Amino acid sequence: MSDPDLLALVSELERIARSAGALIMGGYRQARSITKKGAIDLVTEFDLASEALLTRELQASFPAIDVIAEEAQGKRAITRADDSLRLFVDPIDGTTNFAHGHPFFCVSLGLCRGASPLAGVVYAPALELCWRGGIGLGMQRNGEAARVSRTQALSEALCASGFGYDVVGAGDDNVPEFRAVQGRSRGVRRCGAAAMDLALVADGTYDAYWEFMLQPWDLAAGAALVVAAGGQVSDCEGAELDVQRGAVIASNGRVHTELTKLLSEVRDGRPVPTRA
Ligand code: LIP
């Protein structure tokens, strides 16, 4: 896809994401119906309404591109080896935050070729923040060009991570890794929306982020933004990121090796939990 075509696609993704964000804000800090997909895995009426709007608009604007959306997809594994274009849709990333009135939630639209991120838009309506970009296009935060940080050492880094619904209480829950990075950095933030954590690495707020067992719709847009902003993404062993496997390290590139090594030391040879 040419740069002008990718730029036009990203602009259309932003328009569509913003329309979903406006819909979601109609339910922010209001009583709402909440159902559960799992013990702590929530879905609200606004997740469903946002997803219906996004799917309708994306299929109308991009009829030739597969749209894969969180709530329609459910827990079905998405493992396709082909290199077709796909749009991964998270109608509200940070659903638990939204359900409790916390402002750290977003709409995330990510374009991938196969399992490799190409471009994305992450829109956080309660914070009025929008990140957009693509490989070869650069990255913008609220319309201003932005890049990853220049922090050179993990000891000077502010990091982020998270705990997926199905790892809490499991034998492999990312808590030892969280503790180790906390002790070797300026701190680790856990704010509950992977797409925004990745976007904050892309704009230089965070120096690095990692998480296991994410879904492709959590990852696709934010990973594309990190690379577009001059950063690095990989799986948790430092190999090429596959958004379908759900394990990610994203960084400014300068602290990537140090963080990958520390996580590997903590895991001491235990395989990283992945989805595919
Ligand atoms: C969330 C992720 C977050 C993770 C949460 C949850 P959701 O996605 O964005 O990083 O730690 O457990 O998976 O379900 O709120 O869209």
mmCIF file of C-alpha atoms and ligand atoms in Angstrom:
data_model
loop_
_atom_site.group_PDB
_atom_site.id
_atom_site.type_symbol
_atom_site.label_atom_id
_atom_site.label_comp_id
_atom_site.label_asym_id
_atom_site.label_seq_id
_atom_site.Cartn_x
_atom_site.Cartn_y
_atom_site.Cartn_z
ATOM 1 C CA MET A 1 0.000 0.000 0.000
ATOM 2 C CA SER A 2 1.453 3.390 -0.995
ATOM 3 C CA ASP A 3 2.106 6.047 1.645
ATOM 4 C CA PRO A 4 -0.680 8.331 0.290
ATOM 5 C CA ASP A 5 -3.142 5.424 0.397
ATOM 6 C CA LEU A 6 -2.030 4.490 3.941
ATOM 7 C CA LEU A 7 -2.312 8.130 5.036
ATOM 8 C CA ALA A 8 -5.837 8.332 3.624
ATOM 9 C CA LEU A 9 -6.738 5.078 5.380
ATOM 10 C CA VAL A 10 -5.401 6.363 8.728
ATOM 11 C CA SER A 11 -7.390 9.603 8.363
ATOM 12 C CA GLU A 12 -10.564 7.572 7.757
ATOM 13 C CA LEU A 13 -9.763 5.334 10.748
ATOM 14 C CA GLU A 14 -9.449 8.457 12.908
ATOM 15 C CA ARG A 15 -12.814 9.797 11.695
ATOM 16 C CA ILE A 16 -14.498 6.474 12.494
ATOM 17 C CA ALA A 17 -12.732 6.086 15.871
ATOM 18 C CA ARG A 18 -13.835 9.560 16.917
ATOM 19 C CA SER A 19 -17.476 8.784 16.050
ATOM 20 C CA ALA A 20 -17.306 5.681 18.263
ATOM 21 C CA GLY A 21 -15.655 7.743 21.002
ATOM 22 C CA ALA A 22 -18.521 10.236 20.952
ATOM 23 C CA LEU A 23 -21.005 7.366 21.310
ATOM 24 C CA ILE A 24 -19.073 5.865 24.244
ATOM 25 C CA MET A 25 -18.902 9.183 26.092
ATOM 26 C CA GLY A 26 -22.705 9.109 26.224
ATOM 27 C CA GLY A 27 -22.315 6.311 28.771
ATOM 28 C CA TYR A 28 -19.232 7.484 30.637
ATOM 29 C CA ARG A 29 -19.853 7.667 34.413
ATOM 30 C CA GLN A 30 -23.523 6.815 33.823
ATOM 31 C CA ALA A 31 -25.363 3.729 35.076
ATOM 32 C CA ARG A 32 -25.011 1.045 32.414
ATOM 33 C CA SER A 33 -25.704 -2.603 31.891
ATOM 34 C CA ILE A 34 -22.635 -4.752 32.423
ATOM 35 C CA THR A 35 -22.345 -8.410 31.530
ATOM 36 C CA LYS A 36 -19.411 -10.730 32.019
ATOM 37 C CA LYS A 37 -17.441 -12.830 29.589
ATOM 38 C CA GLY A 38 -15.426 -14.183 32.495
ATOM 39 C CA ALA A 39 -14.975 -13.676 36.261
ATOM 40 C CA ILE A 40 -13.430 -10.219 35.710
ATOM 41 C CA ASP A 41 -13.741 -9.884 31.924
ATOM 42 C CA LEU A 42 -16.547 -7.348 31.448
ATOM 43 C CA VAL A 43 -18.550 -6.135 28.482
ATOM 44 C CA THR A 44 -20.956 -3.182 28.620
ATOM 45 C CA GLU A 45 -23.766 -2.079 26.343
ATOM 46 C CA PHE A 46 -21.350 0.618 25.092
ATOM 47 C CA ASP A 47 -18.735 -1.955 24.044
ATOM 48 C CA LEU A 48 -21.444 -3.571 21.914
ATOM 49 C CA ALA A 49 -22.822 -0.288 20.533
ATOM 50 C CA SER A 50 -19.309 0.975 19.751
ATOM 51 C CA GLU A 51 -18.425 -2.263 18.013
ATOM 52 C CA ALA A 52 -21.620 -2.175 15.909
ATOM 53 C CA LEU A 53 -20.821 1.368 14.760
ATOM 54 C CA LEU A 54 -17.165 0.604 14.063
ATOM 55 C CA THR A 55 -17.886 -2.582 12.142
ATOM 56 C CA ARG A 56 -20.574 -0.906 10.016
ATOM 57 C CA GLU A 57 -18.408 2.111 9.205
ATOM 58 C CA LEU A 58 -15.213 0.114 8.539
ATOM 59 C CA GLN A 59 -16.971 -2.369 6.249
ATOM 60 C CA ALA A 60 -18.514 0.525 4.315
ATOM 61 C CA SER A 61 -15.187 2.386 3.980
ATOM 62 C CA PHE A 62 -12.954 -0.660 3.415
ATOM 63 C CA PRO A 63 -15.092 -3.447 1.897
ATOM 64 C CA ALA A 64 -12.017 -5.404 0.753
ATOM 65 C CA ILE A 65 -10.377 -5.575 4.211
ATOM 66 C CA ASP A 66 -11.376 -8.183 6.840
ATOM 67 C CA VAL A 67 -12.688 -6.568 10.044
ATOM 68 C CA ILE A 68 -11.966 -8.617 13.194
ATOM 69 C CA ALA A 69 -13.684 -7.143 16.252
ATOM 70 C CA GLU A 70 -13.351 -8.160 19.898
ATOM 71 C CA GLU A 71 -16.926 -8.856 20.936
ATOM 72 C CA ALA A 72 -17.932 -10.606 17.700
ATOM 73 C CA GLN A 73 -14.757 -12.670 17.776
ATOM 74 C CA GLY A 74 -15.155 -13.871 21.365
ATOM 75 C CA LYS A 75 -12.447 -16.223 22.550
ATOM 76 C CA ARG A 76 -11.966 -17.785 19.098
ATOM 77 C CA ALA A 77 -8.291 -18.090 18.274
ATOM 78 C CA ILE A 78 -7.213 -16.111 15.224
ATOM 79 C CA THR A 79 -4.292 -17.892 13.688
ATOM 80 C CA ARG A 80 -3.967 -17.244 10.005
ATOM 81 C CA ALA A 81 -0.646 -17.536 8.227
ATOM 82 C CA ASP A 82 -1.624 -15.539 5.140
ATOM 83 C CA ASP A 83 -0.507 -11.944 4.553
ATOM 84 C CA SER A 84 -3.884 -10.407 3.816
ATOM 85 C CA LEU A 85 -4.805 -6.997 5.209
ATOM 86 C CA ARG A 86 -6.914 -7.118 8.392
ATOM 87 C CA LEU A 87 -8.413 -4.466 10.662
ATOM 88 C CA PHE A 88 -8.406 -5.404 14.355
ATOM 89 C CA VAL A 89 -11.052 -3.538 16.358
ATOM 90 C CA ASP A 90 -11.216 -2.985 20.100
ATOM 91 C CA PRO A 91 -14.442 -1.048 20.685
ATOM 92 C CA ILE A 92 -13.402 -0.112 24.227
ATOM 93 C CA ASP A 93 -9.913 -1.082 25.334
ATOM 94 C CA GLY A 94 -9.930 -0.669 29.113
ATOM 95 C CA THR A 95 -13.503 -1.872 29.556
ATOM 96 C CA THR A 96 -13.096 -2.356 33.298
ATOM 97 C CA ASN A 97 -11.868 1.241 33.612
ATOM 98 C CA PHE A 98 -14.847 2.492 31.593
ATOM 99 C CA ALA A 99 -17.280 0.432 33.679
ATOM 100 C CA HIS A 100 -15.908 2.031 36.850
ATOM 101 C CA GLY A 101 -15.723 5.607 35.561
ATOM 102 C CA HIS A 102 -11.913 5.638 35.204
ATOM 103 C CA PRO A 103 -10.816 7.797 32.198
ATOM 104 C CA PHE A 104 -8.074 5.438 30.925
ATOM 105 C CA PHE A 105 -9.976 3.720 28.093
ATOM 106 C CA CYS A 106 -9.900 4.053 24.298
ATOM 107 C CA VAL A 107 -11.076 2.935 20.875
ATOM 108 C CA SER A 108 -8.320 1.043 19.071
ATOM 109 C CA LEU A 109 -8.271 0.380 15.302
ATOM 110 C CA GLY A 110 -5.212 -1.448 13.977
ATOM 111 C CA LEU A 111 -4.348 -2.423 10.393
ATOM 112 C CA CYS A 112 -2.161 -5.514 9.978
ATOM 113 C CA ARG A 113 -0.764 -7.398 7.032
ATOM 114 C CA GLY A 114 -1.171 -10.929 8.347
ATOM 115 C CA ALA A 115 0.020 -10.693 11.968
ATOM 116 C CA SER A 116 2.336 -7.707 11.402
ATOM 117 C CA PRO A 117 1.144 -4.212 12.423
ATOM 118 C CA LEU A 118 1.058 -1.552 9.670
ATOM 119 C CA ALA A 119 -0.958 1.413 10.967
ATOM 120 C CA GLY A 120 -3.322 2.406 13.706
ATOM 121 C CA VAL A 121 -5.462 4.915 15.553
ATOM 122 C CA VAL A 122 -5.936 4.958 19.332
ATOM 123 C CA TYR A 123 -8.532 7.446 20.576
ATOM 124 C CA ALA A 124 -9.090 8.119 24.304
ATOM 125 C CA PRO A 125 -12.256 10.253 24.393
ATOM 126 C CA ALA A 126 -12.372 10.954 28.146
ATOM 127 C CA LEU A 127 -8.828 12.339 28.003
ATOM 128 C CA GLU A 128 -9.290 13.946 24.540
ATOM 129 C CA LEU A 129 -6.149 12.225 23.270
ATOM 130 C CA CYS A 130 -5.751 10.737 19.799
ATOM 131 C CA TRP A 131 -2.678 8.943 18.517
ATOM 132 C CA ARG A 132 -2.441 8.021 14.815
ATOM 133 C CA GLY A 133 0.253 6.802 12.477
ATOM 134 C CA GLY A 134 1.653 4.114 10.232
ATOM 135 C CA ILE A 135 4.880 2.505 9.102
ATOM 136 C CA GLY A 136 6.625 5.114 6.968
ATOM 137 C CA LEU A 137 4.150 7.848 7.955
ATOM 138 C CA GLY A 138 5.434 8.742 11.429
ATOM 139 C CA MET A 139 3.146 9.185 14.452
ATOM 140 C CA GLN A 140 1.047 12.105 15.701
ATOM 141 C CA ARG A 141 -0.422 12.804 19.126
ATOM 142 C CA ASN A 142 -3.358 15.210 18.797
ATOM 143 C CA GLY A 143 -2.066 16.284 15.414
ATOM 144 C CA GLU A 144 1.489 17.011 16.578
ATOM 145 C CA ALA A 145 4.396 14.830 15.381
ATOM 146 C CA ALA A 146 5.670 12.678 18.255
ATOM 147 C CA ARG A 147 8.448 10.137 18.705
ATOM 148 C CA VAL A 148 9.638 7.639 21.288
ATOM 149 C CA SER A 149 11.834 8.821 24.192
ATOM 150 C CA ARG A 150 15.622 9.016 24.179
ATOM 151 C CA THR A 151 16.073 7.312 27.581
ATOM 152 C CA GLN A 152 19.213 5.178 27.367
ATOM 153 C CA ALA A 153 19.065 2.953 30.455
ATOM 154 C CA LEU A 154 16.316 0.907 32.156
ATOM 155 C CA SER A 155 17.352 2.499 35.484
ATOM 156 C CA GLU A 156 16.140 5.851 34.077
ATOM 157 C CA ALA A 157 13.006 4.435 32.428
ATOM 158 C CA LEU A 158 9.318 4.724 33.263
ATOM 159 C CA CYS A 159 7.659 1.474 32.185
ATOM 160 C CA ALA A 160 4.141 -0.005 32.020
ATOM 161 C CA SER A 161 2.604 -3.458 32.060
ATOM 162 C CA GLY A 162 -0.683 -5.246 32.689
ATOM 163 C CA PHE A 163 -2.389 -8.408 33.881
ATOM 164 C CA GLY A 164 -4.736 -10.155 31.461
ATOM 165 C CA TYR A 165 -8.022 -11.515 32.786
ATOM 166 C CA ASP A 166 -6.976 -15.103 32.270
ATOM 167 C CA VAL A 167 -3.566 -14.805 33.937
ATOM 168 C CA VAL A 168 -4.828 -13.359 37.227
ATOM 169 C CA GLY A 169 -4.718 -16.243 39.696
ATOM 170 C CA ALA A 170 -2.932 -18.453 37.180
ATOM 171 C CA GLY A 171 0.473 -19.836 38.071
ATOM 172 C CA ASP A 172 2.140 -17.448 35.641
ATOM 173 C CA ASP A 173 0.684 -14.007 36.346
ATOM 174 C CA ASN A 174 3.437 -11.475 35.473
ATOM 175 C CA VAL A 175 3.786 -10.383 39.123
ATOM 176 C CA PRO A 176 7.449 -11.538 39.494
ATOM 177 C CA GLU A 177 8.291 -9.709 36.261
ATOM 178 C CA PHE A 178 6.445 -6.587 37.482
ATOM 179 C CA ARG A 179 8.376 -6.681 40.775
ATOM 180 C CA ALA A 180 11.745 -7.149 39.010
ATOM 181 C CA VAL A 181 11.236 -4.254 36.577
ATOM 182 C CA GLN A 182 9.904 -2.040 39.367
ATOM 183 C CA GLY A 183 13.176 -2.629 41.225
ATOM 184 C CA ARG A 184 15.382 -1.846 38.209
ATOM 185 C CA SER A 185 13.570 1.193 36.735
ATOM 186 C CA ARG A 186 11.983 4.478 37.811
ATOM 187 C CA GLY A 187 8.694 2.619 38.127
ATOM 188 C CA VAL A 188 6.020 0.538 36.413
ATOM 189 C CA ARG A 189 2.522 1.864 35.737
ATOM 190 C CA ARG A 190 -0.503 -0.456 35.400
ATOM 191 C CA CYS A 191 -3.359 1.539 33.918
ATOM 192 C CA GLY A 192 -5.460 -1.206 32.286
ATOM 193 C CA ALA A 193 -5.549 -0.448 28.555
ATOM 194 C CA ALA A 194 -2.824 -1.999 26.426
ATOM 195 C CA ALA A 195 -3.533 0.151 23.368
ATOM 196 C CA MET A 196 -2.974 3.337 25.416
ATOM 197 C CA ASP A 197 0.102 1.898 27.125
ATOM 198 C CA LEU A 198 1.568 1.271 23.658
ATOM 199 C CA ALA A 199 0.533 4.727 22.419
ATOM 200 C CA LEU A 200 2.288 6.281 25.436
ATOM 201 C CA VAL A 201 5.483 4.409 24.499
ATOM 202 C CA ALA A 202 5.094 5.792 20.965
ATOM 203 C CA ASP A 203 4.769 9.409 22.164
ATOM 204 C CA GLY A 204 7.712 9.161 24.572
ATOM 205 C CA THR A 205 5.737 9.179 27.847
ATOM 206 C CA TYR A 206 6.699 5.613 28.707
ATOM 207 C CA ASP A 207 10.098 4.227 27.750
ATOM 208 C CA ALA A 208 8.903 0.606 27.590
ATOM 209 C CA TYR A 209 5.881 -1.656 28.055
ATOM 210 C CA TRP A 210 5.389 -5.407 28.154
ATOM 211 C CA GLU A 211 2.450 -7.745 28.675
ATOM 212 C CA PHE A 212 1.478 -11.392 28.068
ATOM 213 C CA MET A 213 -1.727 -12.972 26.731
ATOM 214 C CA LEU A 214 -3.147 -9.904 25.021
ATOM 215 C CA GLN A 215 -5.649 -10.180 22.184
ATOM 216 C CA PRO A 216 -4.690 -8.979 18.667
ATOM 217 C CA TRP A 217 -7.198 -6.100 18.938
ATOM 218 C CA ASP A 218 -5.417 -4.876 22.116
ATOM 219 C CA LEU A 219 -2.077 -4.862 20.318
ATOM 220 C CA ALA A 220 -2.377 -4.111 16.614
ATOM 221 C CA ALA A 221 -2.848 -0.329 16.578
ATOM 222 C CA GLY A 222 -0.478 0.520 19.426
ATOM 223 C CA ALA A 223 2.335 -1.687 18.101
ATOM 224 C CA ALA A 224 2.105 0.046 14.713
ATOM 225 C CA LEU A 225 2.273 3.447 16.448
ATOM 226 C CA VAL A 226 5.442 2.469 18.354
ATOM 227 C CA VAL A 227 7.252 1.420 15.171
ATOM 228 C CA ALA A 228 5.927 4.470 13.282
ATOM 229 C CA ALA A 229 7.381 6.678 16.069
ATOM 230 C CA GLY A 230 10.858 5.128 15.784
ATOM 231 C CA GLY A 231 10.487 2.519 18.530
ATOM 232 C CA GLN A 232 10.827 -1.264 18.621
ATOM 233 C CA VAL A 233 8.315 -4.063 19.203
ATOM 234 C CA SER A 234 9.015 -7.772 19.656
ATOM 235 C CA ASP A 235 7.635 -10.810 21.376
ATOM 236 C CA CYS A 236 8.858 -11.434 24.925
ATOM 237 C CA GLU A 237 11.931 -13.277 23.735
ATOM 238 C CA GLY A 238 12.981 -10.449 21.424
ATOM 239 C CA ALA A 239 11.741 -12.118 18.217
ATOM 240 C CA GLU A 240 9.354 -10.603 15.639
ATOM 241 C CA LEU A 241 5.967 -9.636 17.085
ATOM 242 C CA ASP A 242 2.972 -11.762 16.058
ATOM 243 C CA VAL A 243 -0.151 -9.959 17.294
ATOM 244 C CA GLN A 244 -1.995 -13.286 17.352
ATOM 245 C CA ARG A 245 0.313 -14.682 20.042
ATOM 246 C CA GLY A 246 -0.312 -11.777 22.397
ATOM 247 C CA ALA A 247 3.063 -11.430 24.140
ATOM 248 C CA VAL A 248 4.770 -8.106 23.523
ATOM 249 C CA ILE A 249 7.693 -5.913 24.521
ATOM 250 C CA ALA A 250 7.493 -2.356 23.126
ATOM 251 C CA SER A 251 10.138 0.276 23.796
ATOM 252 C CA ASN A 252 12.046 3.290 22.557
ATOM 253 C CA GLY A 253 14.563 0.766 21.139
ATOM 254 C CA ARG A 254 17.317 1.973 23.496
ATOM 255 C CA VAL A 255 16.193 -0.047 26.561
ATOM 256 C CA HIS A 256 14.732 -3.004 24.616
ATOM 257 C CA THR A 257 17.635 -5.417 25.035
ATOM 258 C CA GLU A 258 18.029 -4.623 28.739
ATOM 259 C CA LEU A 259 14.323 -5.173 29.440
ATOM 260 C CA THR A 260 14.170 -8.347 27.324
ATOM 261 C CA LYS A 261 17.174 -9.736 29.230
ATOM 262 C CA LEU A 262 15.673 -8.904 32.634
ATOM 263 C CA LEU A 263 12.334 -10.536 31.785
ATOM 264 C CA SER A 264 14.175 -13.593 30.487
ATOM 265 C CA GLU A 265 16.186 -13.836 33.728
ATOM 266 C CA VAL A 266 12.997 -13.665 35.802
ATOM 267 C CA ARG A 267 11.320 -16.323 33.666
ATOM 268 C CA ASP A 268 14.393 -18.535 33.977
ATOM 269 C CA GLY A 269 13.606 -20.601 30.897
ATOM 270 C CA ARG A 270 9.842 -20.936 31.484
ATOM 271 C CA PRO A 271 8.041 -20.361 28.150
ATOM 272 C CA VAL A 272 6.107 -17.075 27.919
ATOM 273 C CA PRO A 273 2.310 -17.639 27.992
ATOM 274 C CA THR A 274 0.850 -16.914 24.536
ATOM 275 C CA ARG A 275 -2.553 -17.218 22.825
ATOM 276 C CA ALA A 276 -1.641 -19.068 19.646
HETATM 277 C C1 LIP B 1 -7.424 -4.967 28.715
HETATM 278 C C2 LIP B 1 -6.021 -4.708 28.216
HETATM 279 C C3 LIP B 1 -5.058 -4.544 29.405
HETATM 280 C C4 LIP B 1 -5.042 -5.808 30.201
HETATM 281 C C5 LIP B 1 -6.448 -6.046 30.733
HETATM 282 C C6 LIP B 1 -7.475 -6.172 29.589
HETATM 283 P P1 LIP B 1 -9.878 -4.892 27.636
HETATM 284 O O1 LIP B 1 -8.266 -5.125 27.582
HETATM 285 O O2 LIP B 1 -6.015 -3.564 27.432
HETATM 286 O O3 LIP B 1 -3.757 -4.253 28.985
HETATM 287 O O4 LIP B 1 -4.110 -5.717 31.236
HETATM 288 O O5 LIP B 1 -6.455 -7.214 31.508
HETATM 289 O O6 LIP B 1 -7.179 -7.304 28.827
HETATM 290 O O7 LIP B 1 -10.432 -6.252 27.939
HETATM 291 O O8 LIP B 1 -10.173 -3.928 28.721
HETATM 292 O O9 LIP B 1 -10.291 -4.421 26.295
#
